[in-house]
XYZ file of C-alpha atoms in Angstrom:
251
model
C 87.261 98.437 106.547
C 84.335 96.497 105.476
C 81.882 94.054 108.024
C 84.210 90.938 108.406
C 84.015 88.130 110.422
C 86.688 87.758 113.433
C 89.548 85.917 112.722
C 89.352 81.850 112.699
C 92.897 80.432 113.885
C 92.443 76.930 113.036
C 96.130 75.888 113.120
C 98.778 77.159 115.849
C 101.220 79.837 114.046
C 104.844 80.974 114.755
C 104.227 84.825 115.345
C 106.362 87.211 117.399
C 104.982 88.119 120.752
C 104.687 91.474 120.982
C 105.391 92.710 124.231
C 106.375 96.716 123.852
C 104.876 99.360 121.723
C 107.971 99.695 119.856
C 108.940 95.780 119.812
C 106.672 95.635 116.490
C 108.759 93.115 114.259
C 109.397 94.724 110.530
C 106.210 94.173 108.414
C 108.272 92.009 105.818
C 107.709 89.191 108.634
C 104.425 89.048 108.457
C 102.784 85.342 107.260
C 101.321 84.720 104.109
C 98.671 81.999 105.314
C 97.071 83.705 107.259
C 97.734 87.264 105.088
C 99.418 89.575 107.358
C 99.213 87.968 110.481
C 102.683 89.884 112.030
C 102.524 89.801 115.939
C 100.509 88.605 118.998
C 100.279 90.216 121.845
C 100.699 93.357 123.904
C 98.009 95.717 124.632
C 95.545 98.016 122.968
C 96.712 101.174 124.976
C 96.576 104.259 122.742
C 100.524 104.412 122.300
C 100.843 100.876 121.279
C 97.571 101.409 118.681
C 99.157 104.555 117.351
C 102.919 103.165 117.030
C 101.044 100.487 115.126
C 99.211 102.571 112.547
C 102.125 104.816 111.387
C 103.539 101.532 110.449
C 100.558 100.524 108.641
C 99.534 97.700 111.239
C 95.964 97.321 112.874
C 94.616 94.945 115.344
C 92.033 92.142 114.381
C 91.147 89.178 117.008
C 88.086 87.684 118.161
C 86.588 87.005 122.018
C 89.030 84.181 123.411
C 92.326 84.913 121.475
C 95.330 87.166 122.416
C 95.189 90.763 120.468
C 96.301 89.818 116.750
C 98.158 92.444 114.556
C 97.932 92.506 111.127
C 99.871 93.898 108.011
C 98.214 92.224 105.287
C 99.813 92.296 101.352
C 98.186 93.475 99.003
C 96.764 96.615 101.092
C 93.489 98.605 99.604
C 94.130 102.271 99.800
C 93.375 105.408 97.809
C 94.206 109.272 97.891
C 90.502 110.755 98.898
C 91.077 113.256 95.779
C 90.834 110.036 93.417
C 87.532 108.569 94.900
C 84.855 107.536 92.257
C 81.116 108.064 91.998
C 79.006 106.449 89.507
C 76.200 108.502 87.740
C 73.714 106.285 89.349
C 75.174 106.260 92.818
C 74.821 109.903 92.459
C 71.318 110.270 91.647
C 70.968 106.977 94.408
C 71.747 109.691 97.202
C 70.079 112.609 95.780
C 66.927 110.801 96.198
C 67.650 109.780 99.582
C 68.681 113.261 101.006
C 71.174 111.981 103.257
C 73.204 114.349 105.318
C 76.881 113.662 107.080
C 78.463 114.727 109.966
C 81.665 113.847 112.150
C 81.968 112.726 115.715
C 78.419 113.667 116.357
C 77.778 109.844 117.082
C 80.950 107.813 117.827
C 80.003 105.219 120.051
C 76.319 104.897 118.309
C 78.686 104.403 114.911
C 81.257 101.636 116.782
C 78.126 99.952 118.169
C 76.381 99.782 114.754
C 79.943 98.354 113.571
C 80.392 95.734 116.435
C 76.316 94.576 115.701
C 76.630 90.884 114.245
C 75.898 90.564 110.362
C 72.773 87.959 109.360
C 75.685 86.291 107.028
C 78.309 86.088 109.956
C 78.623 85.030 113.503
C 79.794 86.800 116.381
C 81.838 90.410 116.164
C 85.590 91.239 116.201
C 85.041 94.505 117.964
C 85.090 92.773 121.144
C 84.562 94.837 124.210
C 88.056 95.413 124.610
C 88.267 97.142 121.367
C 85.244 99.149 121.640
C 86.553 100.955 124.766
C 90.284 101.511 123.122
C 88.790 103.471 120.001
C 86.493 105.609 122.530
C 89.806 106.022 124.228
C 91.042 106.726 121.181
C 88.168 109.362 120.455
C 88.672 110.868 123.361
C 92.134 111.780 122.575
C 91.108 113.595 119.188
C 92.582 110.314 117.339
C 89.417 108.210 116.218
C 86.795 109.930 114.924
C 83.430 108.937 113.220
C 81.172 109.823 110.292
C 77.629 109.658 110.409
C 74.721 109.554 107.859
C 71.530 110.490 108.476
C 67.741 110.442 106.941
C 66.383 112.393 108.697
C 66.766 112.009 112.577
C 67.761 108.063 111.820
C 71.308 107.082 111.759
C 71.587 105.810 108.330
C 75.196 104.463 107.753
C 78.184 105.124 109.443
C 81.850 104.891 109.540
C 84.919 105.051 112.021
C 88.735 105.069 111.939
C 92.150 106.678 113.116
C 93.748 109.839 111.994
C 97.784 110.164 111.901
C 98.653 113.049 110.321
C 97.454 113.433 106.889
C 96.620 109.734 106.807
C 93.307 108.528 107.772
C 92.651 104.349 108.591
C 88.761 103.403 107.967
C 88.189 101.020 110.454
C 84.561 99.618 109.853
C 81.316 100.633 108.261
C 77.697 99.473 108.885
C 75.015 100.466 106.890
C 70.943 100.036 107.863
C 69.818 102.067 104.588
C 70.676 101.328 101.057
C 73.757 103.399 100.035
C 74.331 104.834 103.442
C 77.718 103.628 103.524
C 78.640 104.602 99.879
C 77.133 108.088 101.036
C 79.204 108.012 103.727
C 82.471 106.895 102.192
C 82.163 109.469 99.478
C 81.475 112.603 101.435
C 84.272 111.595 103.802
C 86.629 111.161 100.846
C 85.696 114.900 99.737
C 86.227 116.263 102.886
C 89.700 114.873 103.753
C 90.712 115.804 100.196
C 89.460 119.430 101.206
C 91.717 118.645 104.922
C 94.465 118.032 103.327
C 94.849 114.320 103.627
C 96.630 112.233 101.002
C 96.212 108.580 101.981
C 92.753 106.573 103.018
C 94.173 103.385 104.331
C 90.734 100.757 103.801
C 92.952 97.564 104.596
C 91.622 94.626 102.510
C 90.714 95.015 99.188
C 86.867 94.239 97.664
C 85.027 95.061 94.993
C 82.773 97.615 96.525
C 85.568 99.821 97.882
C 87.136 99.409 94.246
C 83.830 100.739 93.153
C 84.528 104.230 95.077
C 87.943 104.390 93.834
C 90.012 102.048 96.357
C 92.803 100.299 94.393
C 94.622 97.857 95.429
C 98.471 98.047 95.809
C 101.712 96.020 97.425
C 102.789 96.294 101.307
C 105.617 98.147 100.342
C 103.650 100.835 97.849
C 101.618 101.322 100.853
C 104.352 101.796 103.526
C 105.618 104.409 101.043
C 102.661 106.450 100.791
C 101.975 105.995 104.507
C 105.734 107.215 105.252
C 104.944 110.200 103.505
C 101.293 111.180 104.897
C 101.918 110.799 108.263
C 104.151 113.611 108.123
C 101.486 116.154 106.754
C 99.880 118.249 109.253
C 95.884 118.382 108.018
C 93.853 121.927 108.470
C 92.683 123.083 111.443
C 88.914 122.830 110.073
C 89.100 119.120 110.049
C 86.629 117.017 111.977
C 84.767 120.670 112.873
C 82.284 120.670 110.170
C 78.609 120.202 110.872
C 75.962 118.274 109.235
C 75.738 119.089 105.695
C 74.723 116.921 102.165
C 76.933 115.818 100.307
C 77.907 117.339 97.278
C 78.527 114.732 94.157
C 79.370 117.081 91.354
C 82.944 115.984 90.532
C 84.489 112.979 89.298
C 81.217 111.510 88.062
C 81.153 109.536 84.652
């Protein structure tokens, strides 16, 4: 879930072409150099993408190559009820006032995402994938999270909900802490939903920070077996713009 660079495929590898929605080869195939790469292939229609998330695999590629799908080991993930807060990073937002809100801003949030990073070239949110998670958002499946100063768009985040799983995609961040912020209230909220798993895909040290831990393939495929099948409340994704509140699980 956090800015990364597309995908360099310096060497040719011996992947399964995927040509179904449902022709997915088992996870346990997937390479170890590079991690996860599973399948190449098929298309980015909203029943292949969501076939591939209950199974815990996501699409990464870059402009030029075929769609990639990955189901990297280890996997970062967390239950939104564990996530972590620091005293500091608490009194970091205070001062900041920032306020969230869901799908108020999808495509400005995917945009922010896709912009190009000074320490990385190019995006892997090509154009193809921009317009399948709008899709997506359109179909009540992708949503967004927003933080604002103000009337400027602060930080962001956007994903894919499956039940009572939810799959951070990326985050961008033009204000410091914005995305912790962001991360933090969303955590809260899908606690309060009803959610049990926050899939962040590759583990680093500032989503350990928030709570993130990082766990094997198969640990993850369990939990994931087991949210998708929760149904979340009807209140989710309705909420308006509010501030977050930081008063539990602080140090």
């Amino acid at each position: 879930m956090e800015p990364r660079s597309a995908p360099k495929m310096q060497r040719v590898y011996w992947v399964r072409q995927c040509r179904l929605a449902e022709a997915f080869p088992a996870t346990a195939d997937a390479l170890e150099d590079p991690n996860g790469l599973l399948a190449i292939g098929g298309d980015l229609s909203t029943t292949m993408l969501c076939n591939a998330y209950k199974r815990g695999i996501f699409p990464w590629y870059s402009d030029g190559q075929p769609i990639l799908w990955w189901a990297p080991d280890p996997r970062c993930a967390l239950n939104p009820s564990q996530r972590h807060a620091s005293r500091s990073l608490r009194r970091a937002i205070r001062r900041e006032s920032f306020e969230i809100s869901f799908d108020m801003a999808f495509e400005s949030v995917v945009d922010s995402c896709r912009a190009p990073r000074r320490d990385q070239s190019g995006t892997w949110i090509t154009d193809e994938m921009r317009e399948a998670y709008l899709s997506l958002h359109r179909n009540n499946i992708a949503h967004s999270i927003e933080c604002w100063r103000g009337s400027e768009l602060a930080g962001g985040l956007y994903g894919v909900s499956v039940g009572g799983a939810f799959f951070g995609e990326s985050m961008f961040s033009n204000v410091s802490n914005a995305s912790k912020a962001t991360f933090v209230a969303l955590c809260d909220k899908l606690s309060a939903w009803g959610y049990t798993l926050f899939d962040c895909q590759i583990p680093t040290s500032h989503l350990e920070s928030l709570g993130a831990e990082t766990m094997t393939r198969r640990d993850f495929e369990t939990r994931l077996a087991a949210a998708i099948q929760q149904t979340p409340s009807a209140r989710a994704w309705t909420d308006e713009r509010f501030r977050p509140q930081l008063d539990k699980n602080i140090d």
